[in-house]
Amino acid sequence: MYSLANQWGVGVSSAVIAVDGPVASGKTTVGRLLAQRLIYKFLDTGAMYRAITWAALEAGVSPKDGSRLVRLAQEQRMGVVFQQDGQAAVLVDGRDVAAYLREERVEQSVSLVSQVSGVRDILVELQRRLAEEGSIVMAGRDIGTVVLPNAPLKVFLIASVAERARRRHAERQASGHSVSYQDVMEDIAKRDKLDSERKVAPLRPATDAYVMDTDGLSIEMVVGRILEQVRQRQWA
Ligand code: DC
């Protein structure tokens, strides 16, 4: 279904694009739009870490209990299905859990869960299998460095903390949450520290990543520049 010729007229069967970056750097919005333009699938791997966190909280498993988290990840049968439009639905024991992934309790615990290497191993293996068919944009923190180090295009998005806080604050206000800009900014700074200083798969650009500072750029401009990189590579 996804091996359609895209607008670039290139063979897409093994094409994968890794999009990494810190919290609120635009990975998901950019990745989704990029995938639509290329007629690729899109997978936000953060949703997988959130899904396992939600499952742990539902089962009463502490986000600090590494071995129980790993057991839970093995038993819960995580899955991902791609819909007709290329968007992914994350399943836990066959159930689409999209509605729960932004819950505050998930938000508070997901950084801890994503530091457990046994949990990461299970999710990384699934992510690699999902990438095997190609024609996919995968967004996360470690896609270019760990999950798909051979991806022909690795994008790493950066933006200042102030810009990311402004975007995330506007998003939260639009969805009816009353939260101060200062709190959002502090939360982003805290997550940056956790994501980049953790021992397992810390956030950093791959040595051959295309690093883009998105401060002051619109989503369209960011996607346009990435498409230019796709065109230059032609997936030879
Ligand atoms: O992108 P996000 O905010 O939905 O990610 C949720 C958490 O999962 C965040 O703490 C970082 C972590 N994560 C990760 O460690 N590796 C990934 N590939 C994706 C997300």
PDB file of C-alpha atoms and ligand atoms in Angstrom:
ATOM      1  CA  MET A   1       0.000   0.000   0.000  1.00  0.00           C
ATOM      2  CA  TYR A   2       2.882   2.319   0.811  1.00  0.00           C
ATOM      3  CA  SER A   3       5.105   1.413  -2.114  1.00  0.00           C
ATOM      4  CA  LEU A   4       3.309   4.003  -4.225  1.00  0.00           C
ATOM      5  CA  ALA A   5       5.603   6.189  -6.287  1.00  0.00           C
ATOM      6  CA  ASN A   6       5.839   9.473  -4.456  1.00  0.00           C
ATOM      7  CA  GLN A   7       6.075  12.972  -5.819  1.00  0.00           C
ATOM      8  CA  TRP A   8       9.863  12.744  -5.908  1.00  0.00           C
ATOM      9  CA  GLY A   9       9.702   9.813  -8.300  1.00  0.00           C
ATOM     10  CA  VAL A  10      12.127   7.776  -6.208  1.00  0.00           C
ATOM     11  CA  GLY A  11      12.062   4.151  -5.135  1.00  0.00           C
ATOM     12  CA  VAL A  12      10.665   4.231  -1.657  1.00  0.00           C
ATOM     13  CA  SER A  13      10.610   0.624  -0.527  1.00  0.00           C
ATOM     14  CA  SER A  14      13.589   0.905   1.826  1.00  0.00           C
ATOM     15  CA  ALA A  15      13.368   4.595   2.556  1.00  0.00           C
ATOM     16  CA  VAL A  16      13.360   5.521   6.210  1.00  0.00           C
ATOM     17  CA  ILE A  17      13.750   8.945   7.739  1.00  0.00           C
ATOM     18  CA  ALA A  18      14.756   9.379  11.380  1.00  0.00           C
ATOM     19  CA  VAL A  19      13.579  12.585  13.055  1.00  0.00           C
ATOM     20  CA  ASP A  20      15.023  13.183  16.510  1.00  0.00           C
ATOM     21  CA  GLY A  21      15.155  16.145  18.828  1.00  0.00           C
ATOM     22  CA  PRO A  22      14.327  17.392  22.295  1.00  0.00           C
ATOM     23  CA  VAL A  23      10.861  17.798  23.753  1.00  0.00           C
ATOM     24  CA  ALA A  24       8.654  20.248  21.819  1.00  0.00           C
ATOM     25  CA  SER A  25      11.169  20.650  18.999  1.00  0.00           C
ATOM     26  CA  GLY A  26       8.422  19.890  16.469  1.00  0.00           C
ATOM     27  CA  LYS A  27       9.411  16.287  15.670  1.00  0.00           C
ATOM     28  CA  THR A  28       5.866  15.002  15.637  1.00  0.00           C
ATOM     29  CA  THR A  29       4.272  17.828  13.679  1.00  0.00           C
ATOM     30  CA  VAL A  30       7.140  17.938  11.189  1.00  0.00           C
ATOM     31  CA  GLY A  31       7.388  14.134  10.938  1.00  0.00           C
ATOM     32  CA  ARG A  32       3.667  13.726  10.315  1.00  0.00           C
ATOM     33  CA  LEU A  33       3.575  16.377   7.587  1.00  0.00           C
ATOM     34  CA  LEU A  34       6.741  15.010   5.990  1.00  0.00           C
ATOM     35  CA  ALA A  35       5.210  11.532   5.886  1.00  0.00           C
ATOM     36  CA  GLN A  36       2.042  12.891   4.282  1.00  0.00           C
ATOM     37  CA  ARG A  37       4.039  14.659   1.570  1.00  0.00           C
ATOM     38  CA  LEU A  38       6.059  11.546   0.775  1.00  0.00           C
ATOM     39  CA  ILE A  39       3.125   9.121   1.184  1.00  0.00           C
ATOM     40  CA  TYR A  40       5.053   7.338   3.929  1.00  0.00           C
ATOM     41  CA  LYS A  41       3.914   5.875   7.227  1.00  0.00           C
ATOM     42  CA  PHE A  42       4.545   7.903  10.362  1.00  0.00           C
ATOM     43  CA  LEU A  43       5.476   6.560  13.780  1.00  0.00           C
ATOM     44  CA  ASP A  44       5.906   8.729  16.865  1.00  0.00           C
ATOM     45  CA  THR A  45       7.960   6.422  19.099  1.00  0.00           C
ATOM     46  CA  GLY A  46       7.289   8.622  22.143  1.00  0.00           C
ATOM     47  CA  ALA A  47       3.730   7.240  21.988  1.00  0.00           C
ATOM     48  CA  MET A  48       5.137   3.735  22.551  1.00  0.00           C
ATOM     49  CA  TYR A  49       6.988   4.826  25.713  1.00  0.00           C
ATOM     50  CA  ARG A  50       3.835   6.609  26.836  1.00  0.00           C
ATOM     51  CA  ALA A  51       1.707   3.509  26.154  1.00  0.00           C
ATOM     52  CA  ILE A  52       3.888   1.267  28.290  1.00  0.00           C
ATOM     53  CA  THR A  53       3.866   3.924  31.023  1.00  0.00           C
ATOM     54  CA  TRP A  54       0.073   4.053  30.930  1.00  0.00           C
ATOM     55  CA  ALA A  55      -0.119   0.240  31.074  1.00  0.00           C
ATOM     56  CA  ALA A  56       2.188   0.221  34.120  1.00  0.00           C
ATOM     57  CA  LEU A  57       0.114   2.822  35.941  1.00  0.00           C
ATOM     58  CA  GLU A  58      -3.094   0.926  35.150  1.00  0.00           C
ATOM     59  CA  ALA A  59      -1.542  -2.286  36.489  1.00  0.00           C
ATOM     60  CA  GLY A  60      -0.255  -0.576  39.647  1.00  0.00           C
ATOM     61  CA  VAL A  61       3.390  -1.081  38.645  1.00  0.00           C
ATOM     62  CA  SER A  62       5.717   1.633  39.935  1.00  0.00           C
ATOM     63  CA  PRO A  63       7.551   3.577  37.192  1.00  0.00           C
ATOM     64  CA  LYS A  64      10.653   3.075  39.342  1.00  0.00           C
ATOM     65  CA  ASP A  65      10.437  -0.726  39.394  1.00  0.00           C
ATOM     66  CA  GLY A  66      12.620  -1.644  36.413  1.00  0.00           C
ATOM     67  CA  SER A  67      12.236  -5.419  36.512  1.00  0.00           C
ATOM     68  CA  ARG A  68       8.448  -5.324  36.853  1.00  0.00           C
ATOM     69  CA  LEU A  69       8.295  -2.801  34.010  1.00  0.00           C
ATOM     70  CA  VAL A  70      10.262  -5.134  31.754  1.00  0.00           C
ATOM     71  CA  ARG A  71       7.982  -8.053  32.664  1.00  0.00           C
ATOM     72  CA  LEU A  72       4.954  -5.892  31.962  1.00  0.00           C
ATOM     73  CA  ALA A  73       6.378  -4.840  28.575  1.00  0.00           C
ATOM     74  CA  GLN A  74       6.893  -8.534  27.705  1.00  0.00           C
ATOM     75  CA  GLU A  75       3.430  -9.590  28.844  1.00  0.00           C
ATOM     76  CA  GLN A  76       1.343  -6.703  27.549  1.00  0.00           C
ATOM     77  CA  ARG A  77       1.983  -7.426  23.878  1.00  0.00           C
ATOM     78  CA  MET A  78       2.595  -3.946  22.536  1.00  0.00           C
ATOM     79  CA  GLY A  79       1.634  -3.479  18.926  1.00  0.00           C
ATOM     80  CA  VAL A  80       1.445  -0.802  16.268  1.00  0.00           C
ATOM     81  CA  VAL A  81      -0.951  -0.742  13.329  1.00  0.00           C
ATOM     82  CA  PHE A  82      -0.814   1.713  10.486  1.00  0.00           C
ATOM     83  CA  GLN A  83      -4.045   3.187   9.259  1.00  0.00           C
ATOM     84  CA  GLN A  84      -4.932   3.910   5.665  1.00  0.00           C
ATOM     85  CA  ASP A  85      -3.533   7.445   5.958  1.00  0.00           C
ATOM     86  CA  GLY A  86      -0.171   6.160   7.250  1.00  0.00           C
ATOM     87  CA  GLN A  87      -0.749   7.245  10.854  1.00  0.00           C
ATOM     88  CA  ALA A  88       0.115   4.755  13.584  1.00  0.00           C
ATOM     89  CA  ALA A  89      -2.141   3.505  16.365  1.00  0.00           C
ATOM     90  CA  VAL A  90      -0.337   2.079  19.401  1.00  0.00           C
ATOM     91  CA  LEU A  91      -2.013  -0.988  20.880  1.00  0.00           C
ATOM     92  CA  VAL A  92      -1.613  -2.508  24.324  1.00  0.00           C
ATOM     93  CA  ASP A  93      -3.032  -6.027  24.342  1.00  0.00           C
ATOM     94  CA  GLY A  94      -4.952  -5.185  21.187  1.00  0.00           C
ATOM     95  CA  ARG A  95      -6.477  -1.971  22.574  1.00  0.00           C
ATOM     96  CA  ASP A  96      -5.858   1.453  20.984  1.00  0.00           C
ATOM     97  CA  VAL A  97      -4.592   3.578  23.888  1.00  0.00           C
ATOM     98  CA  ALA A  98      -4.292   6.953  22.106  1.00  0.00           C
ATOM     99  CA  ALA A  99      -6.819   8.610  24.418  1.00  0.00           C
ATOM    100  CA  TYR A 100      -4.665   8.051  27.519  1.00  0.00           C
ATOM    101  CA  LEU A 101      -1.205   8.984  26.331  1.00  0.00           C
ATOM    102  CA  ARG A 102      -1.352  12.665  27.333  1.00  0.00           C
ATOM    103  CA  GLU A 103      -2.743  12.074  30.821  1.00  0.00           C
ATOM    104  CA  GLU A 104      -0.871  14.054  33.473  1.00  0.00           C
ATOM    105  CA  ARG A 105       0.161  10.884  35.349  1.00  0.00           C
ATOM    106  CA  VAL A 106       1.684   9.505  32.119  1.00  0.00           C
ATOM    107  CA  GLU A 107       3.407  12.850  31.506  1.00  0.00           C
ATOM    108  CA  GLN A 108       4.945  12.687  34.993  1.00  0.00           C
ATOM    109  CA  SER A 109       6.228   9.099  34.765  1.00  0.00           C
ATOM    110  CA  VAL A 110       7.266   8.518  31.153  1.00  0.00           C
ATOM    111  CA  SER A 111      10.818   9.857  31.583  1.00  0.00           C
ATOM    112  CA  LEU A 112      11.457   7.290  34.324  1.00  0.00           C
ATOM    113  CA  VAL A 113      10.023   4.398  32.313  1.00  0.00           C
ATOM    114  CA  SER A 114      12.015   5.349  29.227  1.00  0.00           C
ATOM    115  CA  GLN A 115      15.262   5.062  31.211  1.00  0.00           C
ATOM    116  CA  VAL A 116      14.788   1.323  31.766  1.00  0.00           C
ATOM    117  CA  SER A 117      17.062  -0.430  29.292  1.00  0.00           C
ATOM    118  CA  GLY A 118      15.017  -3.668  29.224  1.00  0.00           C
ATOM    119  CA  VAL A 119      11.916  -1.697  28.245  1.00  0.00           C
ATOM    120  CA  ARG A 120      13.879   0.146  25.565  1.00  0.00           C
ATOM    121  CA  ASP A 121      15.199  -3.150  24.136  1.00  0.00           C
ATOM    122  CA  ILE A 122      11.653  -4.432  23.622  1.00  0.00           C
ATOM    123  CA  LEU A 123      10.420  -1.227  22.018  1.00  0.00           C
ATOM    124  CA  VAL A 124      13.526  -0.763  19.858  1.00  0.00           C
ATOM    125  CA  GLU A 125      13.127  -4.280  18.459  1.00  0.00           C
ATOM    126  CA  LEU A 126       9.514  -3.558  17.560  1.00  0.00           C
ATOM    127  CA  GLN A 127      10.499  -0.211  15.997  1.00  0.00           C
ATOM    128  CA  ARG A 128      13.138  -1.901  13.833  1.00  0.00           C
ATOM    129  CA  ARG A 129      10.626  -4.483  12.650  1.00  0.00           C
ATOM    130  CA  LEU A 130       8.178  -1.728  11.752  1.00  0.00           C
ATOM    131  CA  ALA A 131      10.877   0.013   9.720  1.00  0.00           C
ATOM    132  CA  GLU A 132      11.750  -3.114   7.736  1.00  0.00           C
ATOM    133  CA  GLU A 133       9.170  -2.458   5.039  1.00  0.00           C
ATOM    134  CA  GLY A 134      10.520   1.065   4.559  1.00  0.00           C
ATOM    135  CA  SER A 135       8.612   4.161   3.472  1.00  0.00           C
ATOM    136  CA  ILE A 136       8.437   5.401   7.026  1.00  0.00           C
ATOM    137  CA  VAL A 137       9.233   8.514   9.012  1.00  0.00           C
ATOM    138  CA  MET A 138      10.094   7.628  12.612  1.00  0.00           C
ATOM    139  CA  ALA A 139      10.297  10.323  15.271  1.00  0.00           C
ATOM    140  CA  GLY A 140      11.907  10.045  18.702  1.00  0.00           C
ATOM    141  CA  ARG A 141      15.103  10.643  20.642  1.00  0.00           C
ATOM    142  CA  ASP A 142      17.381   7.788  19.565  1.00  0.00           C
ATOM    143  CA  ILE A 143      16.128   6.839  16.112  1.00  0.00           C
ATOM    144  CA  GLY A 144      19.215   8.032  14.227  1.00  0.00           C
ATOM    145  CA  THR A 145      21.702   6.868  16.880  1.00  0.00           C
ATOM    146  CA  VAL A 146      20.297   3.523  18.084  1.00  0.00           C
ATOM    147  CA  VAL A 147      17.138   2.332  16.344  1.00  0.00           C
ATOM    148  CA  LEU A 148      18.007   2.987  12.695  1.00  0.00           C
ATOM    149  CA  PRO A 149      21.685   3.988  12.518  1.00  0.00           C
ATOM    150  CA  ASN A 150      21.718   3.113   8.804  1.00  0.00           C
ATOM    151  CA  ALA A 151      18.794   5.359   7.896  1.00  0.00           C
ATOM    152  CA  PRO A 152      19.652   7.236   4.683  1.00  0.00           C
ATOM    153  CA  LEU A 153      18.412  10.482   6.218  1.00  0.00           C
ATOM    154  CA  LYS A 154      18.647  11.432   9.878  1.00  0.00           C
ATOM    155  CA  VAL A 155      17.216  14.765  10.902  1.00  0.00           C
ATOM    156  CA  PHE A 156      17.880  16.341  14.279  1.00  0.00           C
ATOM    157  CA  LEU A 157      15.674  19.313  15.127  1.00  0.00           C
ATOM    158  CA  ILE A 158      16.756  21.878  17.658  1.00  0.00           C
ATOM    159  CA  ALA A 159      15.126  25.060  18.987  1.00  0.00           C
ATOM    160  CA  SER A 160      15.755  27.292  21.983  1.00  0.00           C
ATOM    161  CA  VAL A 161      14.038  26.460  25.275  1.00  0.00           C
ATOM    162  CA  ALA A 162      12.125  29.769  25.042  1.00  0.00           C
ATOM    163  CA  GLU A 163      10.792  28.954  21.557  1.00  0.00           C
ATOM    164  CA  ARG A 164       9.833  25.405  22.521  1.00  0.00           C
ATOM    165  CA  ALA A 165       8.107  26.660  25.680  1.00  0.00           C
ATOM    166  CA  ARG A 166       6.182  29.199  23.604  1.00  0.00           C
ATOM    167  CA  ARG A 167       4.973  26.466  21.210  1.00  0.00           C
ATOM    168  CA  ARG A 168       4.068  24.001  23.974  1.00  0.00           C
ATOM    169  CA  HIS A 169       2.344  26.715  26.039  1.00  0.00           C
ATOM    170  CA  ALA A 170       0.206  27.756  23.053  1.00  0.00           C
ATOM    171  CA  GLU A 171      -0.696  24.089  22.404  1.00  0.00           C
ATOM    172  CA  ARG A 172      -1.719  23.542  26.021  1.00  0.00           C
ATOM    173  CA  GLN A 173      -3.804  26.709  26.099  1.00  0.00           C
ATOM    174  CA  ALA A 174      -5.510  25.726  22.856  1.00  0.00           C
ATOM    175  CA  SER A 175      -6.449  22.390  24.399  1.00  0.00           C
ATOM    176  CA  GLY A 176      -7.985  24.118  27.440  1.00  0.00           C
ATOM    177  CA  HIS A 177      -5.174  23.595  29.996  1.00  0.00           C
ATOM    178  CA  SER A 178      -4.391  26.586  32.173  1.00  0.00           C
ATOM    179  CA  VAL A 179      -0.670  26.406  32.749  1.00  0.00           C
ATOM    180  CA  SER A 180       1.830  29.228  33.046  1.00  0.00           C
ATOM    181  CA  TYR A 181       4.554  29.857  30.484  1.00  0.00           C
ATOM    182  CA  GLN A 182       7.120  29.748  33.285  1.00  0.00           C
ATOM    183  CA  ASP A 183       5.974  26.262  34.390  1.00  0.00           C
ATOM    184  CA  VAL A 184       6.104  24.971  30.814  1.00  0.00           C
ATOM    185  CA  MET A 185       9.603  26.375  30.388  1.00  0.00           C
ATOM    186  CA  GLU A 186      10.829  24.781  33.617  1.00  0.00           C
ATOM    187  CA  ASP A 187       9.296  21.443  32.671  1.00  0.00           C
ATOM    188  CA  ILE A 188      11.013  21.527  29.261  1.00  0.00           C
ATOM    189  CA  ALA A 189      14.385  22.343  30.845  1.00  0.00           C
ATOM    190  CA  LYS A 190      13.934  19.453  33.301  1.00  0.00           C
ATOM    191  CA  ARG A 191      13.082  17.001  30.509  1.00  0.00           C
ATOM    192  CA  ASP A 192      16.011  18.138  28.381  1.00  0.00           C
ATOM    193  CA  LYS A 193      18.298  17.331  31.295  1.00  0.00           C
ATOM    194  CA  LEU A 194      16.727  13.904  31.874  1.00  0.00           C
ATOM    195  CA  ASP A 195      16.727  12.976  28.180  1.00  0.00           C
ATOM    196  CA  SER A 196      20.273  14.098  27.462  1.00  0.00           C
ATOM    197  CA  GLU A 197      21.969  12.960  30.656  1.00  0.00           C
ATOM    198  CA  ARG A 198      20.455   9.502  30.990  1.00  0.00           C
ATOM    199  CA  LYS A 199      22.820   6.542  30.660  1.00  0.00           C
ATOM    200  CA  VAL A 200      20.792   4.564  28.122  1.00  0.00           C
ATOM    201  CA  ALA A 201      20.324   6.040  24.639  1.00  0.00           C
ATOM    202  CA  PRO A 202      20.794   9.690  25.640  1.00  0.00           C
ATOM    203  CA  LEU A 203      19.467  12.363  23.337  1.00  0.00           C
ATOM    204  CA  ARG A 204      22.176  13.486  20.911  1.00  0.00           C
ATOM    205  CA  PRO A 205      22.433  13.918  17.150  1.00  0.00           C
ATOM    206  CA  ALA A 206      23.985  11.098  15.090  1.00  0.00           C
ATOM    207  CA  THR A 207      27.362  12.157  13.694  1.00  0.00           C
ATOM    208  CA  ASP A 208      25.892  12.235  10.190  1.00  0.00           C
ATOM    209  CA  ALA A 209      22.583  13.883  11.130  1.00  0.00           C
ATOM    210  CA  TYR A 210      21.188  16.873   9.285  1.00  0.00           C
ATOM    211  CA  VAL A 211      20.849  19.268  12.233  1.00  0.00           C
ATOM    212  CA  MET A 212      18.325  22.067  11.820  1.00  0.00           C
ATOM    213  CA  ASP A 213      17.708  24.983  14.156  1.00  0.00           C
ATOM    214  CA  THR A 214      13.984  25.668  13.758  1.00  0.00           C
ATOM    215  CA  ASP A 215      13.826  28.939  15.740  1.00  0.00           C
ATOM    216  CA  GLY A 216      11.863  31.394  13.635  1.00  0.00           C
ATOM    217  CA  LEU A 217      11.020  28.820  10.930  1.00  0.00           C
ATOM    218  CA  SER A 218       7.471  27.755  10.075  1.00  0.00           C
ATOM    219  CA  ILE A 219       6.550  24.060   9.925  1.00  0.00           C
ATOM    220  CA  GLU A 220       6.277  24.379   6.134  1.00  0.00           C
ATOM    221  CA  MET A 221       9.795  25.776   5.930  1.00  0.00           C
ATOM    222  CA  VAL A 222      11.218  22.981   8.085  1.00  0.00           C
ATOM    223  CA  VAL A 223       9.451  20.299   6.033  1.00  0.00           C
ATOM    224  CA  GLY A 224      10.556  21.997   2.807  1.00  0.00           C
ATOM    225  CA  ARG A 225      14.211  21.837   3.856  1.00  0.00           C
ATOM    226  CA  ILE A 226      13.943  18.170   4.786  1.00  0.00           C
ATOM    227  CA  LEU A 227      12.297  17.376   1.445  1.00  0.00           C
ATOM    228  CA  GLU A 228      15.246  19.082  -0.201  1.00  0.00           C
ATOM    229  CA  GLN A 229      17.558  16.673   1.664  1.00  0.00           C
ATOM    230  CA  VAL A 230      15.426  13.739   0.446  1.00  0.00           C
ATOM    231  CA  ARG A 231      15.695  14.983  -3.112  1.00  0.00           C
ATOM    232  CA  GLN A 232      19.477  15.351  -2.845  1.00  0.00           C
ATOM    233  CA  ARG A 233      19.886  11.788  -1.577  1.00  0.00           C
ATOM    234  CA  GLN A 234      17.422  10.119  -3.961  1.00  0.00           C
ATOM    235  CA  TRP A 235      17.786   6.990  -1.813  1.00  0.00           C
ATOM    236  CA  ALA A 236      20.549   5.714  -4.110  1.00  0.00           C
TER     237      ALA A 236
HETATM  238  O1   DC B   1       8.298  12.685  22.506  1.00  0.00           O
HETATM  239  P1   DC B   1       7.479  12.397  23.758  1.00  0.00           P
HETATM  240  O2   DC B   1       7.378  13.582  24.723  1.00  0.00           O
HETATM  241  O3   DC B   1       6.127  11.825  23.475  1.00  0.00           O
HETATM  242  O4   DC B   1       8.313  11.263  24.527  1.00  0.00           O
HETATM  243  C1   DC B   1       7.866  10.755  25.750  1.00  0.00           C
HETATM  244  C2   DC B   1       9.070  10.238  26.544  1.00  0.00           C
HETATM  245  O5   DC B   1       9.639   9.098  25.913  1.00  0.00           O
HETATM  246  C3   DC B   1      10.193  11.238  26.780  1.00  0.00           C
HETATM  247  O6   DC B   1      10.531  11.219  28.155  1.00  0.00           O
HETATM  248  C4   DC B   1      11.359  10.706  25.988  1.00  0.00           C
HETATM  249  C5   DC B   1      11.039   9.256  25.770  1.00  0.00           C
HETATM  250  N1   DC B   1      11.421   8.755  24.447  1.00  0.00           N
HETATM  251  C6   DC B   1      12.593   8.044  24.365  1.00  0.00           C
HETATM  252  O7   DC B   1      13.293   7.889  25.377  1.00  0.00           O
HETATM  253  N2   DC B   1      12.968   7.518  23.177  1.00  0.00           N
HETATM  254  C7   DC B   1      12.216   7.697  22.081  1.00  0.00           C
HETATM  255  N3   DC B   1      12.621   7.165  20.922  1.00  0.00           N
HETATM  256  C8   DC B   1      11.020   8.442  22.149  1.00  0.00           C
HETATM  257  C9   DC B   1      10.661   8.977  23.358  1.00  0.00           C
END
